[in-house]
Tab-separated table of C-alpha atoms in Angstrom:
chain	number	residue	atom	x	y	z
A	172	MET	CA	129.231	87.605	104.413
A	173	GLY	CA	128.791	83.936	104.017
A	174	ALA	CA	130.994	84.399	101.006
A	175	GLY	CA	131.992	81.219	99.354
A	176	HIS	CA	135.410	79.787	99.439
A	177	ARG	CA	136.048	76.815	97.283
A	178	HIS	CA	136.041	73.487	99.028
A	179	GLN	CA	139.676	72.849	99.751
A	180	LEU	CA	139.773	69.255	98.648
A	181	TYR	CA	138.516	69.884	95.147
A	182	ARG	CA	140.876	70.880	92.368
A	183	PRO	CA	138.972	72.123	89.331
A	184	GLY	CA	139.970	70.689	86.016
A	185	ASN	CA	138.635	69.213	82.841
A	186	THR	CA	140.442	65.899	82.477
A	187	VAL	CA	139.069	62.443	81.776
A	188	VAL	CA	139.144	61.737	85.501
A	189	HIS	CA	137.218	64.927	86.299
A	190	ARG	CA	134.619	64.203	83.661
A	191	LEU	CA	133.845	60.631	84.696
A	192	PRO	CA	130.358	60.383	86.238
A	193	PRO	CA	130.567	60.284	90.055
A	194	GLN	CA	128.571	57.058	90.290
A	195	CYS	CA	131.413	55.320	88.399
A	196	LYS	CA	134.265	56.854	90.381
A	197	LEU	CA	132.890	56.060	93.836
A	198	PRO	CA	132.686	52.279	93.371
A	199	ALA	CA	135.989	52.281	91.469
A	200	VAL	CA	137.810	53.806	94.454
A	201	ALA	CA	136.003	51.505	96.884
A	202	ALA	CA	136.908	48.442	94.799
A	203	PHE	CA	140.526	49.593	94.577
A	204	ALA	CA	140.663	49.898	98.374
A	205	VAL	CA	139.217	46.406	98.854
A	206	VAL	CA	141.766	44.902	96.461
A	207	VAL	CA	144.616	46.682	98.256
A	208	VAL	CA	143.445	45.443	101.632
A	209	ALA	CA	143.111	41.886	100.292
A	210	THR	CA	146.737	41.814	99.109
A	211	PRO	CA	149.138	39.782	101.311
A	212	ARG	CA	151.470	42.134	103.145
A	213	GLU	CA	154.564	40.114	102.256
A	214	VAL	CA	154.335	40.941	98.533
A	215	PHE	CA	156.124	44.287	98.574
A	216	TRP	CA	156.209	44.716	94.796
A	217	ALA	CA	152.397	44.610	94.555
A	218	PHE	CA	152.139	47.731	96.718
A	219	GLY	CA	154.678	49.415	94.490
A	220	VAL	CA	152.475	48.629	91.490
A	221	TYR	CA	149.434	50.082	93.275
A	222	ALA	CA	151.318	53.273	94.023
A	223	LEU	CA	152.345	53.488	90.368
A	224	LEU	CA	148.722	53.014	89.285
A	225	LEU	CA	147.630	55.887	91.507
A	226	ALA	CA	150.491	58.024	90.228
A	227	ALA	CA	149.270	57.351	86.702
A	228	VAL	CA	145.729	58.433	87.598
A	229	ALA	CA	147.108	61.551	89.307
A	230	SER	CA	149.112	62.503	86.237
A	231	VAL	CA	146.113	62.015	83.943
A	232	ALA	CA	144.022	64.155	86.328
A	233	ARG	CA	146.866	66.712	86.545
A	234	VAL	CA	146.933	66.559	90.331
A	235	PRO	CA	150.504	67.487	91.375
A	236	ALA	CA	152.374	65.440	93.960
A	237	SER	CA	152.727	68.467	96.253
A	238	PHE	CA	148.928	68.774	96.405
A	239	MET	CA	148.635	65.087	97.302
A	240	LEU	CA	151.337	65.294	99.975
A	241	ARG	CA	149.777	68.296	101.683
A	242	ARG	CA	146.389	66.575	101.862
A	243	MET	CA	147.964	63.416	103.248
A	244	VAL	CA	148.570	65.110	106.587
A	245	ILE	CA	145.179	63.661	107.500
A	246	GLU	CA	146.866	60.278	107.797
A	247	VAL	CA	149.231	61.368	110.597
A	248	PRO	CA	147.257	59.810	113.508
A	249	PHE	CA	147.438	56.425	111.793
A	250	VAL	CA	151.148	56.847	111.208
A	251	VAL	CA	151.688	57.546	114.910
A	252	PHE	CA	149.712	54.452	115.786
A	253	ALA	CA	151.646	52.374	113.255
A	254	VAL	CA	155.025	53.616	114.545
A	255	ALA	CA	154.065	52.558	118.067
A	256	LEU	CA	153.274	48.982	117.026
A	257	PRO	CA	156.843	47.607	116.605
A	258	VAL	CA	157.799	49.111	119.986
A	259	ILE	CA	154.879	47.759	121.990
A	260	GLY	CA	154.389	44.596	119.913
A	261	LEU	CA	154.963	41.137	121.407
A	262	GLY	CA	156.709	38.050	120.107
A	263	GLU	CA	160.039	37.575	118.398
A	264	ARG	CA	162.314	40.653	118.569
A	265	VAL	CA	164.689	41.920	115.921
A	266	GLU	CA	167.497	44.478	116.177
A	267	VAL	CA	167.041	47.547	113.965
A	268	LEU	CA	169.580	50.357	114.365
A	269	GLY	CA	170.241	49.277	117.900
A	270	LEU	CA	166.554	49.154	118.849
A	271	SER	CA	164.872	45.941	119.836
A	272	LEU	CA	161.618	45.788	117.887
A	273	SER	CA	158.883	43.227	117.591
A	274	ALA	CA	158.982	41.436	114.226
A	275	GLN	CA	155.224	40.964	114.320
A	276	GLY	CA	154.761	44.635	115.198
A	277	LEU	CA	156.936	45.635	112.258
A	278	TRP	CA	154.824	43.590	109.870
A	279	ALA	CA	151.627	45.024	111.346
A	280	ALA	CA	152.960	48.570	111.078
A	281	TRP	CA	154.007	48.071	107.463
A	282	ASN	CA	150.637	46.519	106.695
A	283	ILE	CA	148.696	49.452	108.160
A	284	LEU	CA	150.975	52.122	106.709
A	285	ALA	CA	151.056	50.743	103.180
A	286	LYS	CA	147.360	49.971	102.910
A	287	ALA	CA	146.148	53.126	104.665
A	288	THR	CA	148.431	55.321	102.570
A	289	LEU	CA	147.176	53.803	99.331
A	290	GLY	CA	143.563	54.150	100.489
A	291	VAL	CA	144.062	57.761	101.532
A	292	MET	CA	145.780	58.576	98.250
A	293	ALA	CA	142.901	57.093	96.269
A	294	SER	CA	140.382	59.086	98.347
A	295	ILE	CA	142.344	62.296	97.892
A	296	LEU	CA	142.371	61.724	94.147
A	297	LEU	CA	138.624	61.130	94.181
A	298	ALA	CA	137.988	64.284	96.214
A	299	ALA	CA	140.386	66.335	94.088
A	300	THR	CA	138.567	65.444	90.881
A	301	THR	CA	134.957	65.336	92.099
A	302	GLU	CA	133.030	68.266	93.523
A	303	PRO	CA	131.449	67.419	96.913
A	304	ARG	CA	128.038	68.020	95.389
A	305	MET	CA	128.732	65.578	92.564
A	306	MET	CA	129.921	63.018	95.081
A	307	LEU	CA	126.506	63.157	96.742
A	308	LEU	CA	124.786	62.981	93.387
A	309	GLY	CA	126.832	59.861	92.677
A	310	ALA	CA	125.821	58.369	96.018
A	311	GLN	CA	122.195	59.157	95.236
A	312	ARG	CA	122.432	57.578	91.787
A	313	LEU	CA	124.000	54.482	93.332
A	314	ARG	CA	120.876	54.259	95.494
A	315	LEU	CA	122.787	54.547	98.751
A	316	PRO	CA	120.468	54.993	101.792
A	317	SER	CA	118.684	58.249	101.001
A	318	LEU	CA	118.575	59.423	104.608
A	319	LEU	CA	122.384	59.333	104.826
A	320	VAL	CA	122.761	61.126	101.501
A	321	GLN	CA	120.302	63.797	102.634
A	322	ILE	CA	122.152	64.323	105.908
A	323	ALA	CA	125.435	64.733	104.032
A	324	MET	CA	123.764	67.110	101.588
A	325	PHE	CA	122.437	69.356	104.340
A	326	MET	CA	125.801	69.312	106.065
A	327	LEU	CA	127.408	70.539	102.870
A	328	ARG	CA	124.781	73.235	102.357
A	329	TYR	CA	124.684	74.550	105.918
A	330	MET	CA	128.332	74.234	106.926
A	331	ASP	CA	129.093	77.796	105.802
A	332	VAL	CA	125.909	79.145	107.390
A	333	ILE	CA	126.754	77.564	110.734
A	334	LEU	CA	130.413	78.604	110.578
A	335	ASP	CA	129.230	82.135	109.888
A	336	GLU	CA	126.925	81.985	112.877
A	337	MET	CA	129.794	80.712	114.999
A	338	ARG	CA	131.978	83.576	113.849
A	339	ARG	CA	129.264	86.118	114.689
A	340	MET	CA	128.938	84.653	118.177
A	341	ARG	CA	132.698	84.921	118.654
A	342	VAL	CA	132.660	88.546	117.504
A	343	ALA	CA	129.792	89.237	119.909
A	344	ARG	CA	131.732	87.674	122.798
A	345	GLU	CA	134.917	89.522	121.983
A	346	SER	CA	133.100	92.835	121.501
A	347	ARG	CA	132.140	92.597	125.120
A	348	GLY	CA	135.677	92.045	126.252
A	349	PHE	CA	135.815	88.264	126.370
A	350	ALA	CA	138.899	86.400	125.299
A	351	ALA	CA	139.364	82.695	125.929
A	352	ARG	CA	142.730	82.407	127.658
A	353	ASP	CA	142.568	79.585	130.164
A	354	VAL	CA	140.345	76.798	131.465
A	355	ARG	CA	138.195	79.128	133.524
A	356	HIS	CA	136.785	80.430	130.287
A	357	LEU	CA	135.632	77.021	129.174
A	358	PRO	CA	132.093	77.339	130.628
A	359	VAL	CA	131.496	80.395	128.441
A	360	LEU	CA	132.637	78.532	125.343
A	361	ALA	CA	130.543	75.534	126.335
A	362	LYS	CA	127.474	77.747	126.623
A	363	SER	CA	128.206	79.237	123.214
A	364	ALA	CA	128.428	75.755	121.762
A	365	GLY	CA	125.098	74.900	123.377
A	366	ALA	CA	123.486	78.032	121.980
A	367	LEU	CA	124.886	77.233	118.544
A	368	PHE	CA	123.445	73.737	118.769
A	369	ILE	CA	119.995	75.092	119.672
A	370	ARG	CA	120.122	77.662	116.880
A	371	SER	CA	121.081	74.992	114.373
A	372	TYR	CA	118.360	72.707	115.660
A	373	GLU	CA	115.773	75.457	115.259
A	374	ARG	CA	117.048	76.185	111.791
A	375	GLY	CA	116.601	72.502	111.029
A	376	GLU	CA	112.963	72.786	112.051
A	377	ARG	CA	112.437	75.835	109.845
A	378	VAL	CA	114.131	74.136	106.883
A	379	HIS	CA	111.874	71.140	107.404
A	380	LEU	CA	108.824	73.411	107.331
A	381	ALA	CA	110.088	74.993	104.122
A	382	MET	CA	110.537	71.536	102.626
A	383	LEU	CA	107.035	70.455	103.648
A	384	SER	CA	105.665	73.636	102.122
A	385	ARG	CA	107.076	72.586	98.800
A	386	GLY	CA	105.607	69.130	98.876
A	387	TYR	CA	108.430	67.125	100.511
A	388	ASN	CA	107.161	63.709	101.560
A	389	GLY	CA	110.169	61.991	103.050
A	390	SER	CA	112.320	61.326	100.034
A	391	MET	CA	114.301	63.624	97.814
A	392	PRO	CA	113.046	63.708	94.264
A	393	ILE	CA	115.715	62.378	91.920
A	394	MET	CA	115.982	65.133	89.360
A	395	ASN	CA	118.962	64.389	87.190
A	396	ASP	CA	119.218	60.665	87.089
A	397	ALA	CA	121.649	60.525	84.211
A	398	THR	CA	122.856	57.010	83.544
A	399	ALA	CA	126.539	56.586	82.853
A	400	SER	CA	127.621	55.138	79.538
A	401	ALA	CA	129.243	51.713	79.360
A	402	ARG	CA	132.384	53.516	78.281
A	403	SER	CA	132.477	55.594	81.468
A	404	TRP	CA	132.093	52.465	83.539
A	405	ALA	CA	134.876	50.781	81.589
A	406	THR	CA	137.182	53.779	82.046
A	407	ALA	CA	136.484	53.936	85.754
A	408	ALA	CA	137.041	50.179	86.044
A	409	LEU	CA	140.592	50.492	84.678
A	410	LEU	CA	142.106	51.309	88.077
A	411	PRO	CA	140.464	48.546	90.143
A	412	ALA	CA	140.904	46.056	87.287
A	413	ALA	CA	144.639	46.703	87.015
A	414	ALA	CA	144.874	46.473	90.790
A	415	LEU	CA	142.956	43.204	90.805
A	416	ALA	CA	145.287	41.707	88.188
A	417	THR	CA	148.223	42.667	90.398
A	418	ALA	CA	146.542	41.164	93.448
A	419	VAL	CA	145.761	37.884	91.679
A	420	LEU	CA	149.378	37.663	90.626
A	421	SER	CA	150.499	38.351	94.190
A	422	TRP	CA	148.234	35.616	95.569
A	423	SER	CA	149.658	33.108	93.165
A	424	VAL	CA	153.300	33.894	93.972
A	425	SER	CA	152.930	34.238	97.738
B	205	MET	CA	81.439	89.569	94.567
B	206	THR	CA	82.618	87.517	91.646
B	207	THR	CA	81.436	84.037	90.796
B	208	VAL	CA	84.981	82.605	90.488
B	209	SER	CA	86.149	81.143	93.807
B	210	PRO	CA	88.456	83.583	95.549
B	211	SER	CA	92.124	82.649	95.830
B	212	LEU	CA	91.826	82.462	99.576
B	213	ARG	CA	88.906	82.269	101.923
B	214	VAL	CA	89.418	81.958	105.659
B	215	SER	CA	86.350	81.683	107.840
B	216	GLU	CA	86.044	81.741	111.606
B	217	LEU	CA	89.562	80.389	111.960
B	218	ALA	CA	90.550	79.845	115.576
B	219	TYR	CA	93.647	78.138	116.882
B	220	ALA	CA	95.243	77.426	120.222
B	221	TYR	CA	98.765	76.046	120.555
B	222	PRO	CA	99.123	72.705	122.330
B	223	ASP	CA	100.263	74.543	125.468
B	224	GLY	CA	96.884	76.300	125.586
B	225	THR	CA	97.943	79.714	124.276
B	226	GLN	CA	95.151	80.923	122.045
B	227	ALA	CA	96.645	82.648	118.995
B	228	LEU	CA	93.698	83.128	116.647
B	229	PHE	CA	90.178	83.989	117.796
B	230	GLY	CA	88.049	83.693	114.684
B	231	VAL	CA	89.707	85.140	111.598
B	232	ASP	CA	87.598	85.911	108.538
B	233	LEU	CA	89.109	87.097	105.312
B	234	THR	CA	88.706	86.690	101.576
B	235	ILE	CA	91.274	87.487	98.928
B	236	GLY	CA	90.117	87.647	95.336
B	237	ARG	CA	92.080	86.302	92.400
B	238	GLY	CA	94.906	88.613	91.333
B	239	GLU	CA	94.677	90.861	94.388
B	240	ARG	CA	97.781	91.984	96.261
B	241	VAL	CA	96.984	92.290	99.938
B	242	ALA	CA	99.165	93.246	102.892
B	243	LEU	CA	98.635	91.598	106.251
B	244	LEU	CA	99.787	94.058	108.892
B	245	GLY	CA	100.013	93.561	112.605
B	246	PRO	CA	102.247	93.963	115.621
B	247	ASN	CA	104.558	91.223	116.860
B	248	GLY	CA	102.618	88.442	118.507
B	249	ALA	CA	99.380	89.276	116.686
B	250	GLY	CA	99.198	85.785	115.228
B	251	LYS	CA	100.450	86.596	111.713
B	252	THR	CA	102.816	83.626	111.501
B	253	THR	CA	100.209	81.301	113.020
B	254	LEU	CA	97.746	82.399	110.366
B	255	VAL	CA	100.288	81.874	107.581
B	256	MET	CA	101.023	78.353	108.845
B	257	HIS	CA	97.338	77.539	108.409
B	258	LEU	CA	97.255	78.610	104.801
B	259	ASN	CA	99.192	75.585	103.585
B	260	GLY	CA	98.166	73.171	106.281
B	261	ILE	CA	101.321	73.094	108.395
B	262	LEU	CA	98.984	73.874	111.271
B	263	THR	CA	95.422	72.557	111.112
B	264	ALA	CA	92.509	74.697	112.187
B	265	GLY	CA	91.148	74.196	115.681
B	266	HIS	CA	87.915	75.723	114.477
B	267	GLY	CA	86.806	77.226	111.188
B	268	SER	CA	88.148	76.602	107.728
B	269	VAL	CA	90.636	77.665	105.089
B	270	GLU	CA	89.923	77.309	101.381
B	271	VAL	CA	92.371	77.912	98.559
B	272	ALA	CA	90.661	78.541	95.231
B	273	GLY	CA	87.674	76.573	96.456
B	274	LEU	CA	89.667	73.639	97.829
B	275	PRO	CA	89.441	73.201	101.615
B	276	VAL	CA	92.676	72.603	103.541
B	277	ARG	CA	92.385	69.058	104.890
B	278	LYS	CA	94.759	66.145	105.404
B	279	ASP	CA	93.748	64.540	102.120
B	280	THR	CA	94.150	67.760	100.114
B	281	LEU	CA	97.549	68.768	101.529
B	282	GLY	CA	99.507	67.870	98.395
B	283	GLU	CA	97.420	70.058	96.118
B	284	ILE	CA	97.112	72.813	98.760
B	285	ARG	CA	100.890	73.045	99.033
B	286	ARG	CA	101.127	73.412	95.296
B	287	ARG	CA	98.523	76.170	95.313
B	288	VAL	CA	99.986	78.128	98.229
B	289	GLY	CA	103.552	79.291	97.714
B	290	LEU	CA	105.062	80.206	101.056
B	291	VAL	CA	108.191	82.369	101.016
B	292	PHE	CA	109.907	82.284	104.396
B	293	GLN	CA	111.628	85.220	106.000
B	294	ASP	CA	115.141	83.752	106.055
B	295	PRO	CA	116.148	82.640	102.557
B	296	ASP	CA	118.749	80.336	104.112
B	297	ASP	CA	115.858	78.307	105.514
B	298	GLN	CA	114.177	78.172	102.155
B	299	LEU	CA	117.159	77.404	99.950
B	300	PHE	CA	118.433	74.057	101.163
B	301	MET	CA	119.662	72.374	97.986
B	302	PRO	CA	123.280	72.507	96.741
B	303	THR	CA	122.509	74.625	93.679
B	304	VAL	CA	119.867	77.144	92.663
B	305	ARG	CA	118.776	74.862	89.814
B	306	GLU	CA	118.076	71.939	92.143
B	307	ASP	CA	116.408	74.180	94.679
B	308	VAL	CA	113.990	75.718	92.205
B	309	ALA	CA	113.342	72.241	90.796
B	310	PHE	CA	112.621	70.754	94.232
B	311	GLY	CA	108.955	71.821	94.418
B	312	PRO	CA	107.861	70.834	90.909
B	313	ALA	CA	109.899	67.600	91.147
B	314	ASN	CA	107.907	66.685	94.247
B	315	LEU	CA	104.808	67.187	92.100
B	316	GLY	CA	106.181	64.623	89.679
B	317	VAL	CA	107.452	67.012	86.993
B	318	ARG	CA	110.555	65.598	85.262
B	319	GLY	CA	112.870	66.073	82.307
B	320	PRO	CA	112.547	68.986	79.867
B	321	GLU	CA	109.310	70.202	81.499
B	322	LEU	CA	111.147	70.505	84.829
B	323	GLU	CA	114.021	72.363	83.177
B	324	LEU	CA	111.488	74.713	81.577
B	325	ARG	CA	109.787	75.425	84.906
B	326	VAL	CA	113.131	76.240	86.548
B	327	LYS	CA	114.192	78.598	83.759
B	328	GLU	CA	110.789	80.256	83.660
B	329	ALA	CA	110.709	80.860	87.434
B	330	LEU	CA	114.226	82.316	87.484
B	331	GLU	CA	113.334	84.451	84.478
B	332	LEU	CA	110.339	85.848	86.401
B	333	VAL	CA	112.526	87.003	89.285
B	334	GLY	CA	115.129	88.403	86.913
B	335	LEU	CA	117.928	86.002	87.841
B	336	PRO	CA	118.362	83.567	84.961
B	337	ASP	CA	122.148	83.657	85.306
B	338	VAL	CA	122.527	82.276	88.812
B	339	ILE	CA	121.057	78.881	87.887
B	340	ASP	CA	124.223	76.875	88.541
B	341	ARG	CA	125.451	78.792	91.578
B	342	PRO	CA	125.234	77.447	95.120
B	343	PRO	CA	122.684	79.528	97.087
B	344	HIS	CA	125.231	80.602	99.708
B	345	HIS	CA	127.301	82.333	97.037
B	346	LEU	CA	124.476	84.767	96.233
B	347	SER	CA	123.836	88.155	97.793
B	348	PHE	CA	121.050	88.378	100.341
B	349	GLY	CA	118.728	90.178	97.927
B	350	GLN	CA	119.372	87.572	95.238
B	351	ARG	CA	118.697	84.789	97.705
B	352	ARG	CA	115.357	86.312	98.611
B	353	ARG	CA	114.411	86.535	94.938
B	354	VAL	CA	115.513	82.954	94.319
B	355	ALA	CA	113.328	81.961	97.293
B	356	VAL	CA	110.402	83.551	95.453
B	357	ALA	CA	111.378	81.615	92.323
B	358	THR	CA	111.374	78.302	94.217
B	359	VAL	CA	107.664	78.681	94.891
B	360	LEU	CA	106.799	80.280	91.540
B	361	ALA	CA	108.119	77.112	89.887
B	362	MET	CA	105.157	75.316	91.459
B	363	ARG	CA	102.785	77.716	89.639
B	364	PRO	CA	100.911	78.647	92.791
B	365	GLU	CA	97.460	80.200	93.054
B	366	ILE	CA	98.619	82.517	95.798
B	367	LEU	CA	102.037	83.700	96.898
B	368	VAL	CA	102.408	84.251	100.641
B	369	LEU	CA	105.456	86.258	101.682
B	370	ASP	CA	106.643	86.561	105.274
B	371	GLU	CA	108.353	89.942	105.798
B	372	PRO	CA	109.647	90.152	102.225
B	373	SER	CA	111.515	93.418	102.719
B	374	SER	CA	113.349	92.530	105.932
B	375	ASN	CA	117.149	92.923	105.852
B	376	LEU	CA	117.163	94.149	102.257
B	377	ASP	CA	119.181	97.156	101.205
B	378	PRO	CA	117.201	99.843	99.347
B	379	ALA	CA	118.188	98.634	95.870
B	380	SER	CA	117.330	94.986	96.610
B	381	ARG	CA	114.098	96.151	98.158
B	382	ARG	CA	113.151	98.030	94.993
B	383	GLU	CA	114.192	95.103	92.780
B	384	LEU	CA	111.990	92.746	94.769
B	385	ALA	CA	109.094	95.198	94.539
B	386	GLU	CA	109.493	95.298	90.762
B	387	VAL	CA	109.455	91.506	90.622
B	388	LEU	CA	106.354	91.237	92.802
B	389	ARG	CA	104.542	93.894	90.790
B	390	SER	CA	105.308	92.086	87.534
B	391	LEU	CA	103.854	88.752	88.664
B	392	ASP	CA	100.461	87.625	87.540
B	393	VAL	CA	99.541	85.911	90.788
B	394	THR	CA	97.570	86.629	93.947
B	395	VAL	CA	99.854	87.913	96.708
B	396	LEU	CA	99.460	88.010	100.466
B	397	MET	CA	102.316	89.895	102.061
B	398	VAL	CA	102.871	89.706	105.818
B	399	THR	CA	104.814	92.764	106.906
B	400	HIS	CA	105.617	95.531	109.356
B	401	ASP	CA	106.972	97.623	106.541
B	402	LEU	CA	104.046	99.996	106.007
B	403	PRO	CA	105.551	102.003	103.110
B	404	TYR	CA	106.255	98.726	101.308
B	405	ALA	CA	102.620	97.691	101.821
B	406	LEU	CA	101.497	101.041	100.429
B	407	GLU	CA	103.788	100.700	97.452
B	408	LEU	CA	102.671	97.193	96.487
B	409	CYS	CA	99.226	96.471	97.872
B	410	GLU	CA	95.977	98.252	97.159
B	411	ARG	CA	94.368	96.569	100.133
B	412	SER	CA	95.510	95.878	103.677
B	413	LEU	CA	94.316	93.864	106.635
B	414	ILE	CA	95.302	94.448	110.224
B	415	LEU	CA	95.559	91.319	112.324
B	416	SER	CA	95.595	92.210	115.984
B	417	GLY	CA	94.819	90.141	119.058
B	418	GLY	CA	94.023	87.139	116.880
B	419	VAL	CA	91.249	88.779	114.834
B	420	ILE	CA	91.058	90.935	111.704
B	421	ALA	CA	90.791	94.415	113.186
B	422	ALA	CA	90.686	96.375	109.928
B	423	ASP	CA	90.250	95.651	106.244
B	424	GLY	CA	90.345	98.327	103.587
B	425	PRO	CA	92.380	100.250	101.039
B	426	THR	CA	95.977	100.525	102.253
B	427	ARG	CA	95.899	104.276	101.726
B	428	ASP	CA	92.922	104.693	104.087
B	429	ILE	CA	94.360	102.389	106.740
B	430	LEU	CA	97.761	104.065	106.766
B	431	GLY	CA	96.072	107.467	106.736
B	432	ASP	CA	94.308	106.759	110.018
B	433	PRO	CA	96.820	107.430	112.820
B	434	GLY	CA	94.331	106.440	115.512
B	435	LEU	CA	93.760	103.028	113.958
B	436	LEU	CA	97.470	102.402	113.533
B	437	ALA	CA	98.283	103.456	117.081
B	438	ALA	CA	95.564	101.187	118.482
B	439	HIS	CA	97.375	98.227	116.944
B	440	ARG	CA	100.984	99.181	117.663
B	441	LEU	CA	101.681	100.089	114.043
B	442	GLU	CA	103.638	103.200	113.128
B	443	LEU	CA	104.720	104.892	109.946
B	444	PRO	CA	108.416	105.705	109.713
B	445	TYR	CA	109.438	109.159	110.929
B	446	GLY	CA	108.605	111.872	108.423
B	447	PHE	CA	106.442	109.605	106.303
B	448	VAL	CA	103.098	111.077	105.255
B	449	VAL	CA	100.583	109.256	103.071
B	450	ALA	CA	99.798	111.615	100.204
B	451	ASP	CA	96.124	112.374	99.592
B	452	ARG	CA	96.327	111.400	95.980
B	453	PRO	CA	98.498	108.661	94.535
B	454	TYR	CA	101.654	110.062	93.013
């Protein structure tokens, strides 16, 4: 019960990318994303370079392409939105394979698709090489708002507990002959959700009491505030730096 | 009586919840240093309310609580919470950090302990509960019995004066129950154990208190209290079927 299953996004390994301190990786990925977004959409080759950079990181981290592709399903809603743009877009129309599409919409769709895909790929790489726990540690070391970090930490800790509770409630419902088949069963599910919320809320109160009992006074004590070496920072900066060089070049030619 | 201040002294403690329900009607009890005492009582007797007073989560409506001579007051809360180690019934409430190491370190870190000293405290506390190997595991990957023992370690790391356990044997399988008993017996600390589990009280505590109707209704050697069926029945306490307290220990 409550048995652990590894977090799906993480892919254990012992490469340079895995070993980099989380407080270096987080800003590196964020900086990479900013540079990508700041690149003019007309400079196609720059996006190709970015993709190559990410591919290089992935190969160093030994994250296979199939792993990346499977995780990229998360991007589908954006893709759908982007595909709609050329159809519903206004302005000058162009003929593509017999379809009349908006030129502006096409540019917008390309812009969203290219930039979002690169951003998602960078995030997947970060998640694949950094344990969720380490990610939070990195956020804490970067002095991000402690309340937000604490909320994320508790979510991580109690997700399994709450899922387990949810599963027990489902088993209890089904043991008494309930099966959700159509809309008329929604009220029952809604009540279950409400009960789950109240249980979780009460657990929150008990956890808070337990924290107070051990001297909690509003902020988490920082216990392992290891500083990263200049070398780690330099290694992590390689990706955004290479991207920035590409972007600068693209600004000057566009 | 000894001249050293007792680990815990509660006098004339009364408390009513904000909605007016009176839970405690004048509780008096003293627990000497190094004693292991069981606090027995039916559901709704006020056991949890009393426990919440011991480390100042609730503040006395009337009367006082002293831990090793230090009164529980707003300005002493920090030190009181170091001295009173509360182990909650559900270890999932108690273990809220991502790994066992961070969880055990949480208490002492709040006291300002850092670096190698903190590491030492964590190792020492896990050593005391017999689980030095789980240090890097996430709490939800441990068995229930292990989680309960780690919960004990999280408060031991604060080097408390008194360990207060709420239903320590609940939901444990027989082997985990025995392992926890061995841990508790090996500790050099005052213990107050809140429980319904009368055989467990007999096994671990020389002395027992019965809290019933918001007052201490009995205080004496566990063996005598459990050997008095009339007393137990008057306070809705029952020994398990077939269980007889032997006249002489073992």
